[in-house]
Coordinates of C-alpha atoms in Angstrom, one line a residue:
X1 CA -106.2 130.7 37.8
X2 CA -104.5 127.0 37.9
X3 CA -106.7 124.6 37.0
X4 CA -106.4 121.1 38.5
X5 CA -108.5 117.8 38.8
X6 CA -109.2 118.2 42.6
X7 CA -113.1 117.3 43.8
X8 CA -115.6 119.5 44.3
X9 CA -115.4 121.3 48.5
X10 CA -118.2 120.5 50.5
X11 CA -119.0 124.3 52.1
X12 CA -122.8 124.3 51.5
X13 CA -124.8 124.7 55.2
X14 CA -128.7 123.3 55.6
X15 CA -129.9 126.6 55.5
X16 CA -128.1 127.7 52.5
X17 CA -129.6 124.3 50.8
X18 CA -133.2 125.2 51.3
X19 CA -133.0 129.1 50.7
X20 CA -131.4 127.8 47.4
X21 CA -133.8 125.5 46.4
X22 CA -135.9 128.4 47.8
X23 CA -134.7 130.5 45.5
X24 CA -134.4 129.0 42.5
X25 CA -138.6 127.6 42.9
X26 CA -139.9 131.3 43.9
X27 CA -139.2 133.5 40.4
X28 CA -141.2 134.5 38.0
X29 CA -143.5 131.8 37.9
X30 CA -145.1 133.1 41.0
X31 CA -144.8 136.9 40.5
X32 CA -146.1 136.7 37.3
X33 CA -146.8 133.5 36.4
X34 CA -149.5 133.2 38.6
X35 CA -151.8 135.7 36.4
X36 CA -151.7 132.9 33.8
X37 CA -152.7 130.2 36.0
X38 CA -155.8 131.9 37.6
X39 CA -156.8 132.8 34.1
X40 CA -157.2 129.6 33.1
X41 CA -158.4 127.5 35.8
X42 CA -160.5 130.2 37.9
X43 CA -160.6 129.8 41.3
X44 CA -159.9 125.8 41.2
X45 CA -156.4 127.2 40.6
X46 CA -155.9 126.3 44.6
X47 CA -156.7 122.4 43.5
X48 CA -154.1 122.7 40.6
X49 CA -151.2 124.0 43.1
X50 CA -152.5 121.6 45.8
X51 CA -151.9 118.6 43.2
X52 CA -148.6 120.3 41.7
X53 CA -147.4 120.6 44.9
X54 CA -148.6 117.1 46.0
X55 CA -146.6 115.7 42.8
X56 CA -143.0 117.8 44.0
X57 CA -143.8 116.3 47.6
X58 CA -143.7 113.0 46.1
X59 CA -140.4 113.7 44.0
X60 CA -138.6 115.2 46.6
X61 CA -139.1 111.7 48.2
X62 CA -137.8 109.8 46.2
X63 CA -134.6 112.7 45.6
X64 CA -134.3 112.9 49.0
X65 CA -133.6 108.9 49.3
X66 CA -131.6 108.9 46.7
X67 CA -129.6 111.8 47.1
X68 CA -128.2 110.8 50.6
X69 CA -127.5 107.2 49.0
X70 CA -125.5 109.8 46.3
X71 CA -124.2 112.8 47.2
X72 CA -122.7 114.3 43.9
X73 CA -123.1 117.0 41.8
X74 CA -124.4 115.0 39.0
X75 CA -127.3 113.9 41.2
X76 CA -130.3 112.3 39.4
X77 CA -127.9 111.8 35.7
X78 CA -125.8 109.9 38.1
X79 CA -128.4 107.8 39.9
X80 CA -129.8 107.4 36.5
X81 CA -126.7 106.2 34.5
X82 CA -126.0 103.6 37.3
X83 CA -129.6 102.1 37.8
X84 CA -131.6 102.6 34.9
X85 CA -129.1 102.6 32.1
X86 CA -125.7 104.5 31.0
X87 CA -128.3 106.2 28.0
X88 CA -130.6 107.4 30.5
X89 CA -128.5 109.3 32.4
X90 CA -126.7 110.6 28.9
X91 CA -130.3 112.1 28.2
X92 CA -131.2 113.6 31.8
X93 CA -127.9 115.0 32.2
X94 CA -128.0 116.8 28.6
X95 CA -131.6 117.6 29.1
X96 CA -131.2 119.2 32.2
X97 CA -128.3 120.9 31.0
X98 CA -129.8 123.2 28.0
X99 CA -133.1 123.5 30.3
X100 CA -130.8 125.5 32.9
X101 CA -129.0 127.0 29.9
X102 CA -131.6 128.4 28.0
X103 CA -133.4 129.6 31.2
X104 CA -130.3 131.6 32.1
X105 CA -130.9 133.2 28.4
X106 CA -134.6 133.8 29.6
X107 CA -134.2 135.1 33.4
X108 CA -131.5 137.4 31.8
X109 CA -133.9 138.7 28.8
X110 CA -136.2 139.5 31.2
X111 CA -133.5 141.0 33.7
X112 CA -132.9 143.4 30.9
X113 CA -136.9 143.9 30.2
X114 CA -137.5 144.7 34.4
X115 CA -134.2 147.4 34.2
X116 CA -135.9 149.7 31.5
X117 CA -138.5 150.8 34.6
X118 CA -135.6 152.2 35.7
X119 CA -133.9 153.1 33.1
X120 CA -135.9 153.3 29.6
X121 CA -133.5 154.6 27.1
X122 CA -130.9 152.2 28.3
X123 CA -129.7 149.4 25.3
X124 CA -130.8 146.2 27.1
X125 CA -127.3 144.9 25.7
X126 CA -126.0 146.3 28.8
X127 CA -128.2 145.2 31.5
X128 CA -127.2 141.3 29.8
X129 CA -123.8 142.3 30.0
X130 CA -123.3 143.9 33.6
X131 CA -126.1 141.2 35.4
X132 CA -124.4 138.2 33.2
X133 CA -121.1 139.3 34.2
X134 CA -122.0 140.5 37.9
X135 CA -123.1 136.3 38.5
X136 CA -120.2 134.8 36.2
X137 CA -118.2 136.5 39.3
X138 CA -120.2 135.3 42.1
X139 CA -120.1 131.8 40.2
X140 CA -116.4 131.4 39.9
X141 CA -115.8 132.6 43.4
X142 CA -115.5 129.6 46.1
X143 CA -119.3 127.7 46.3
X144 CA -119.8 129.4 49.4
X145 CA -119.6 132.7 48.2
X146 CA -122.4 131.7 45.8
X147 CA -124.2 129.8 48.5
X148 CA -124.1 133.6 50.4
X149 CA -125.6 135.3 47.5
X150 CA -127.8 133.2 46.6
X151 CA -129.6 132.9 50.4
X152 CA -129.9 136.8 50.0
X153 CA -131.2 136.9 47.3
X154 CA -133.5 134.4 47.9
X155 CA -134.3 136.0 51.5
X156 CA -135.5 138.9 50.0
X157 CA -138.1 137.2 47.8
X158 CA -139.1 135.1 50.9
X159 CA -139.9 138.1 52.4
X160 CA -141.5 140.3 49.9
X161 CA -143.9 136.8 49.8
X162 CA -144.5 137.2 53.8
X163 CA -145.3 141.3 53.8
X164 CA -147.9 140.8 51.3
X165 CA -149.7 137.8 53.2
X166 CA -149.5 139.8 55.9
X167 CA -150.9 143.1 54.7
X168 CA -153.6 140.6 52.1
X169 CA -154.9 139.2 55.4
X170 CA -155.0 142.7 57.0
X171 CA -157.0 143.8 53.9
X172 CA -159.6 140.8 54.2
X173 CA -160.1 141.5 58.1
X174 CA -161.3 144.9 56.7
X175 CA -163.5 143.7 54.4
X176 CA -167.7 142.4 55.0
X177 CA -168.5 139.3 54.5
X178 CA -167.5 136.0 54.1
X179 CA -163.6 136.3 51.7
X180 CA -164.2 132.5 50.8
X181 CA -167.1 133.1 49.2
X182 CA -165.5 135.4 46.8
X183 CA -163.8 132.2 45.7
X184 CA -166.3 129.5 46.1
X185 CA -169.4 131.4 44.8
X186 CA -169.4 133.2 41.8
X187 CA -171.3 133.9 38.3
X188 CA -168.9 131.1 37.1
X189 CA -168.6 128.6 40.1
X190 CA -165.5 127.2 42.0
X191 CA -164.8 125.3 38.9
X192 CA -165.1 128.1 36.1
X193 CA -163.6 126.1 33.5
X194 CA -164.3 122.8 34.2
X195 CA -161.8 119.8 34.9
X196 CA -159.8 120.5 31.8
X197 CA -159.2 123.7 33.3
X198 CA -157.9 122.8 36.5
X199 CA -156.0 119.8 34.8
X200 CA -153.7 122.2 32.6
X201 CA -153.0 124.1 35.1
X202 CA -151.5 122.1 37.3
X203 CA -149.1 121.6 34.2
X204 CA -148.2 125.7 35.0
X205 CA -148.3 125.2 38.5
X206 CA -145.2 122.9 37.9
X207 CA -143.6 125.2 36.4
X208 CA -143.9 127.4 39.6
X209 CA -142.4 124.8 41.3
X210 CA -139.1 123.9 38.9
X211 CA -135.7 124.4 41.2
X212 CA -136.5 122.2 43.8
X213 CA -134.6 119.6 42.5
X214 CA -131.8 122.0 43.1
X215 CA -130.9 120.7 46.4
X216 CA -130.1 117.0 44.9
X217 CA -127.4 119.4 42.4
X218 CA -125.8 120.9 45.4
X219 CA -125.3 117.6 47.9
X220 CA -122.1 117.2 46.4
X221 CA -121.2 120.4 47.5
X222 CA -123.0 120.3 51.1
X223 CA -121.0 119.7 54.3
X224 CA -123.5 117.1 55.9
X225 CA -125.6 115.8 53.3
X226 CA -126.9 112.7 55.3
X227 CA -128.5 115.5 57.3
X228 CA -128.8 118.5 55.5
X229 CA -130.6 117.1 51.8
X230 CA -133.7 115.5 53.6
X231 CA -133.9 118.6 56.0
X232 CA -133.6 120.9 52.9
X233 CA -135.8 119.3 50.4
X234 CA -138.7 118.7 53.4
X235 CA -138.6 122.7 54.7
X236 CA -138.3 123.5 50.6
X237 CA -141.8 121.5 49.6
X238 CA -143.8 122.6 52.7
X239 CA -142.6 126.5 52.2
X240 CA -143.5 126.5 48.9
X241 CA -147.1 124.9 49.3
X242 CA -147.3 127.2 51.9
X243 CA -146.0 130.6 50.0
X244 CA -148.0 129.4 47.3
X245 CA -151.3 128.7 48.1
X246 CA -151.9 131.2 50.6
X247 CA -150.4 134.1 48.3
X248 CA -152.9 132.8 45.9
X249 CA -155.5 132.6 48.1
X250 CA -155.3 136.0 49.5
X251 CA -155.4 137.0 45.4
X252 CA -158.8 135.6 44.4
X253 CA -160.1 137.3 48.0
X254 CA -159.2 140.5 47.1
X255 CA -159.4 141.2 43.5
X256 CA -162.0 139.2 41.1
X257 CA -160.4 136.3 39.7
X258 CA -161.5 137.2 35.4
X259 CA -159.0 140.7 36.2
X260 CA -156.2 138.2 36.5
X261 CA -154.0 137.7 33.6
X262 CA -150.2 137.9 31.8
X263 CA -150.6 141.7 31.1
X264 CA -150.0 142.5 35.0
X265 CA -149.4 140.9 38.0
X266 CA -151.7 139.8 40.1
X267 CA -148.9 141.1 42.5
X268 CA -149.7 144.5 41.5
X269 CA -153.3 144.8 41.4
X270 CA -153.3 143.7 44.9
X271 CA -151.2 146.5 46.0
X272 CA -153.1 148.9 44.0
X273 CA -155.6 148.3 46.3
X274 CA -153.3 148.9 49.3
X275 CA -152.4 152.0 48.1
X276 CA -148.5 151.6 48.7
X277 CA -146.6 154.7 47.8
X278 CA -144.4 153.1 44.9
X279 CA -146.1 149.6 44.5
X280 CA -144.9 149.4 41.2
X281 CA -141.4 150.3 41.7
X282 CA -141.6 148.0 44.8
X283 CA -142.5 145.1 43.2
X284 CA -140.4 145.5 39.8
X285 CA -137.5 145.6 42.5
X286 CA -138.9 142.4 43.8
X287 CA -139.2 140.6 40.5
X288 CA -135.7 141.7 39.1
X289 CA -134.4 139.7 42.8
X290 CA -136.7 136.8 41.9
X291 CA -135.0 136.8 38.5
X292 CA -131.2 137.4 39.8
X293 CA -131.4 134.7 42.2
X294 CA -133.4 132.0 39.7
X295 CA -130.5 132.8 37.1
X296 CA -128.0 132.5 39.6
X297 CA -129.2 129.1 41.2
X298 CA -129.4 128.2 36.9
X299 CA -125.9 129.0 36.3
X300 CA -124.9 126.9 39.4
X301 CA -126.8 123.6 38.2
X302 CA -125.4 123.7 34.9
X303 CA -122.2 124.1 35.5
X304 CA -122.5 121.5 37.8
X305 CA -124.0 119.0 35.7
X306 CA -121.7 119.6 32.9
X307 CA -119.0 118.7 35.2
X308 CA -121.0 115.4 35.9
X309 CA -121.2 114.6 32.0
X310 CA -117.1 115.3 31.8
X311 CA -116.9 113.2 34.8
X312 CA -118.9 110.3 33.2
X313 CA -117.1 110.8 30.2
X314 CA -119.6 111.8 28.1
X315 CA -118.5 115.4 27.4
X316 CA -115.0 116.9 27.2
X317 CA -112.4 115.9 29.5
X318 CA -111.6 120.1 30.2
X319 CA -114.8 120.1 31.9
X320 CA -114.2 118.1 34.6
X321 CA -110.9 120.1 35.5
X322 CA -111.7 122.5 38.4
X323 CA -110.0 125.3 40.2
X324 CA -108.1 125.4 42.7
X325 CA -111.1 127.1 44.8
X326 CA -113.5 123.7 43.9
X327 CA -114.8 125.4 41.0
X328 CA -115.2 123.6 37.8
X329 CA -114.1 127.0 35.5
X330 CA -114.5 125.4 32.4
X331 CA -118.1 124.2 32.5
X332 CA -119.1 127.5 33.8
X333 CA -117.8 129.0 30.9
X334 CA -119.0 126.9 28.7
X335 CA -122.8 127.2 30.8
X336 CA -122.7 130.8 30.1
X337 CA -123.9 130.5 26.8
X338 CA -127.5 131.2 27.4
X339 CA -126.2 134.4 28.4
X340 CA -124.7 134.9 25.3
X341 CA -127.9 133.9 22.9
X342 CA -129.6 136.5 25.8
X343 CA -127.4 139.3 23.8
X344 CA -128.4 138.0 20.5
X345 CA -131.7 137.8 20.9
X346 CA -132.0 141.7 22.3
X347 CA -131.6 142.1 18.1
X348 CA -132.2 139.6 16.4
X349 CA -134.8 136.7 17.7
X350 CA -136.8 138.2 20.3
X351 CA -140.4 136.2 19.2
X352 CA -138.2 133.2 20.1
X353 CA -138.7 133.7 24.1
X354 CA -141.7 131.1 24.1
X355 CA -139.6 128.6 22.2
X356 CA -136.7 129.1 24.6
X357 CA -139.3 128.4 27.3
X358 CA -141.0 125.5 25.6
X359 CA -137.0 124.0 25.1
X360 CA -136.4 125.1 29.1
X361 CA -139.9 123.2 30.2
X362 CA -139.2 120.2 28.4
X363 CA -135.6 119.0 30.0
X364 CA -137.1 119.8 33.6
X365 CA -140.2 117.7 33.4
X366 CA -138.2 115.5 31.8
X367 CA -135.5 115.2 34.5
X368 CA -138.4 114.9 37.0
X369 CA -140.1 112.3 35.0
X370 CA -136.4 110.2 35.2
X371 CA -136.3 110.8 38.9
X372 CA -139.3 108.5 39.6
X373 CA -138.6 106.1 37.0
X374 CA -134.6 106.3 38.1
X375 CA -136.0 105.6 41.9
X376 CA -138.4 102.7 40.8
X377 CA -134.6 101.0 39.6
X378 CA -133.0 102.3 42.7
X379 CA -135.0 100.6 45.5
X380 CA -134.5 97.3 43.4
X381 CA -130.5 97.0 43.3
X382 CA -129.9 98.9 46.2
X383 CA -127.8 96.8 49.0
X384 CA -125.3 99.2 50.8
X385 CA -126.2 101.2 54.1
X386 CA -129.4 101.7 55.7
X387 CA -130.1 105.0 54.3
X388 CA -131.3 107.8 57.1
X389 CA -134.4 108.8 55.0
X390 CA -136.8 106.5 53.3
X391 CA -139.5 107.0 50.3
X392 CA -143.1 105.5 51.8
X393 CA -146.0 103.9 49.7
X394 CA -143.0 102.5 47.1
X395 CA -143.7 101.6 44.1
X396 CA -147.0 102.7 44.2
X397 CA -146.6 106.5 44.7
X398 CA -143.4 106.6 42.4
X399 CA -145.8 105.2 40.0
X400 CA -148.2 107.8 40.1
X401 CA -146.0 110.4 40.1
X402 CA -144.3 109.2 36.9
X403 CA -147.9 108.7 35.8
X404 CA -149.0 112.3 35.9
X405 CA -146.5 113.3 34.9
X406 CA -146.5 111.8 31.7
X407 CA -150.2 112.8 31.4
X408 CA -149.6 116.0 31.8
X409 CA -147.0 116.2 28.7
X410 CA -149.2 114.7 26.7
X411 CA -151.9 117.2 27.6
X412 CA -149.6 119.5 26.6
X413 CA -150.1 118.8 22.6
X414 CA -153.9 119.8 23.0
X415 CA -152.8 123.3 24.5
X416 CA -150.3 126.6 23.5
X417 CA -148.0 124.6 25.6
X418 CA -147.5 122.0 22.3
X419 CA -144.0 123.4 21.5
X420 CA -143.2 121.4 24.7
X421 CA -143.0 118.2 23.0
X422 CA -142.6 119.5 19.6
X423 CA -138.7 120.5 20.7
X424 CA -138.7 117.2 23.0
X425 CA -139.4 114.1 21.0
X426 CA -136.8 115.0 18.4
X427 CA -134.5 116.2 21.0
X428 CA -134.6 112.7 22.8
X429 CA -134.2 110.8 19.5
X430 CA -130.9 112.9 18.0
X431 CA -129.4 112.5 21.9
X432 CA -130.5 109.0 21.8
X433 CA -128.6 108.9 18.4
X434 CA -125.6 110.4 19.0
X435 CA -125.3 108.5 21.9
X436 CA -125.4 105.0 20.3
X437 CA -123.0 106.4 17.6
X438 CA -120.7 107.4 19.7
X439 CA -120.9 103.7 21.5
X440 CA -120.5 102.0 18.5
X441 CA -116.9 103.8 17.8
X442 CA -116.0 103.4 21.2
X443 CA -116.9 99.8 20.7
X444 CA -114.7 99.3 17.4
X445 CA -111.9 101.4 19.2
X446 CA -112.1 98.9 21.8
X447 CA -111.9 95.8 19.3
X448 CA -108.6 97.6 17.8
X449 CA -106.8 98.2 20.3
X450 CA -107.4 94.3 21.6
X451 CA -106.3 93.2 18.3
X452 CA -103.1 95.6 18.5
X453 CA -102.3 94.0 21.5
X454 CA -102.9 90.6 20.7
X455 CA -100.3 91.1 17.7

């Protein structure tokens, strides 16, 4: 395929947006992940979502304003390069980057773990190799063809998430008493682990909600993105609080919260109760989706942004090149690579998945963090249009968003979540450093050539 410097084509409908953002947010964070939550927060785990989710509502804000000001694919490194400074957006664009890349390692990994159900005496080599290549495909097709696949894949999670509300609530009509006061009441209270508890796991809770910056990635890509970003990011918040707390919800009515945990899914001892022929199968079906369409929407956003850090000339000039289809070929190959440390790590490094994850956590919470800071900047030195959406309650609610934020990492050192920052601090300091080396040739470059001239 002829590669050539053309722009990125805008093909990307409002109901492609959110089922992306959709998509990418609902994974394994909610199948799974949600065992870990209620295990350590108890039932307050519906005040931890409620503030997680109250902390994306206030980031998609600020995204949303910014976005429509921005369209492009390089989205928040962009906004952050222009108003903050050229090193911040250096440092979101590379963080984001490897978080999308290493999670495409991780959702693949586990792609690999869901297939042996199936298939036990299978080398997991090939399930990388046919699911990696299967989404290369979809990826270096035109974005629409991706934007397609993606809002199937993400429809089928959306509804898996809808029949089991619906048959939860079926269950609790059945059942005597009072459901709510299976949560409220208890041996161990509505707060069974205190504040500290609760606080922590709102830091999970986030992680449930990662992928919703998604939609700022794809406005370069959107037809109508004056329209269709605000429209996307709103439905994408209010869904997920929505999926979210009421799935969890239904959980702690129908099962005891202390049977919760990482070993199962709460997913599945819910079922169990329902007595679905297959449950199992059913929702390992489910969860392989969940993990398709989050490694998809992954392989998207990095590719994406590596084009954006070739367009701001702070990676490779071949990455910026794109087909003649409006895909940039190049930095998709070059984004596969957590596919390829995927294969490696069937063999050779497979205690390394929580470090991966730790490394994946950081450059998302990270990129968050820079959006609130970036949009603190942006309402300052903004002076072109009258933009069609408008944060409220600035600076104040930018602030505390930044603010809890940056609580939260710090809370993570005191918890099994301390790899988080361990991986991050030096990873900000050798970016930060290769970064002002690379100025300081450029500088002296600079200086020759004037002096070349001059002579």
């Amino acid at each position: 395929m002829t590669l050539e410097t053309s722009k990125l084509k805008r093909e990307l409908s409002t109901r492609q947006l959110t089922m992306i953002s959709l998509g990418s947010a609902i994974g394994t964070g909610l199948f799974l992940g949600s065992g870990l939550a209620i295990q350590t927060a108890g039932p307050s785990v519906l005040v931890s979502y409620a503030i997680g989710a109250f902390i994306v509502l206030l980031l998609m804000g600020c995204l949303a304003e910014m976005t429509v000001a921005h369209p492009t694919s390089g989205s928040f490194g962009t906004i952050a390069e222009r108003y903050v400074h050229p090193l911040a957006g250096f440092l979101v664009r590379y963080s984001y980057w490897i978080a999308n890349v290493l999670a495409i390692g991780v959702e693949v990994s586990a792609i690999a773990i869901y297939m042996r159900y199936w298939f036990p005496d299978v080398n997991g080599f090939v399930w990388v190799a046919v699911f990696g290549g299967l989404l290369i495909y979809v990826n270096a097709r035109h974005v629409h063809t991706f934007g397609t696949t993606e809002y199937w894949l993400s429809f089928i999670k959306v509804t898996a998430i809808i029949l089991f509300i619906v048959l939860g609530a079926a269950a609790l009509f059945g059942q005597p008493g009072s459901p709510i006061e299976s949560i409220t009441t208890g041996n161990e209270g509505f707060f069974a682990f205190g504040f500290y508890g609760m606080w922590v796991t709102i830091f999970i809770s986030l992680f449930s909600f990662l992928g919703t910056e998604l939609v700022a990635v794809t406005a370069g890509e959107a037809k109508d993105p004056d329209r269709a970003v605000p429209k996307a990011l709103r439905a994408t918040v209010f869904r997920l609080t929505f999926f979210y707390l009421i799935t969890i919800a239904i959980m702690l009515m129908l099962i005891p919260w202390q049977q919760a945990g990482i070993d199962q899914s709460p997913f599945v001892l819910v079922m169990q109760q329902f007595d679905v022929p297959g449950a199992a199968g059913i929702l390992n079906f489910v969860i392989l989706v969940a993990a398709l369409s989050a490694m998809n929407a992954q392989l998207y956003a990095s590719t994406r942004m590596m084009y954006s850090l070739a367009e701001a000339g702070d990676a490779p000039r071949i990455f910026k090149k794109v087909s003649a289809s409006g895909i940039p070929m190049p930095a998709l190959f070059v984004s596969t690579g957590g596919i390829v440390l995927a294969a490696l790590l069937q063999v050779f490094m497979e205690t390394s998945y929580p470090f991966l994850m730790g490394i994946s956590m950081f450059g998302a919470i990270f990129t968050w963090f820079m959006v609130f800071v970036s949009h603190l900047f942006f309402r300052k030195k903004w002076t072109g249009r009258k933009l069609p959406v408008r944060m409220i309650g600035y600076p104040f609610l930018p602030l505390l968003g930044a603010g809890l934020l940056l609580s939260l990492m710090i809370t993570t050192w005191f918890t099994d979540f301390n790899i988080l920052l361990k991986f991050g601090i030096p990873w900000l300091v050798g970016l930060t450093i290769i970064y002002l080396v690379r100025e300081r040739f450029r500088k002296t470059d600079t200086k020759q050539d004037d002096i070349e001239q001059a002579n």
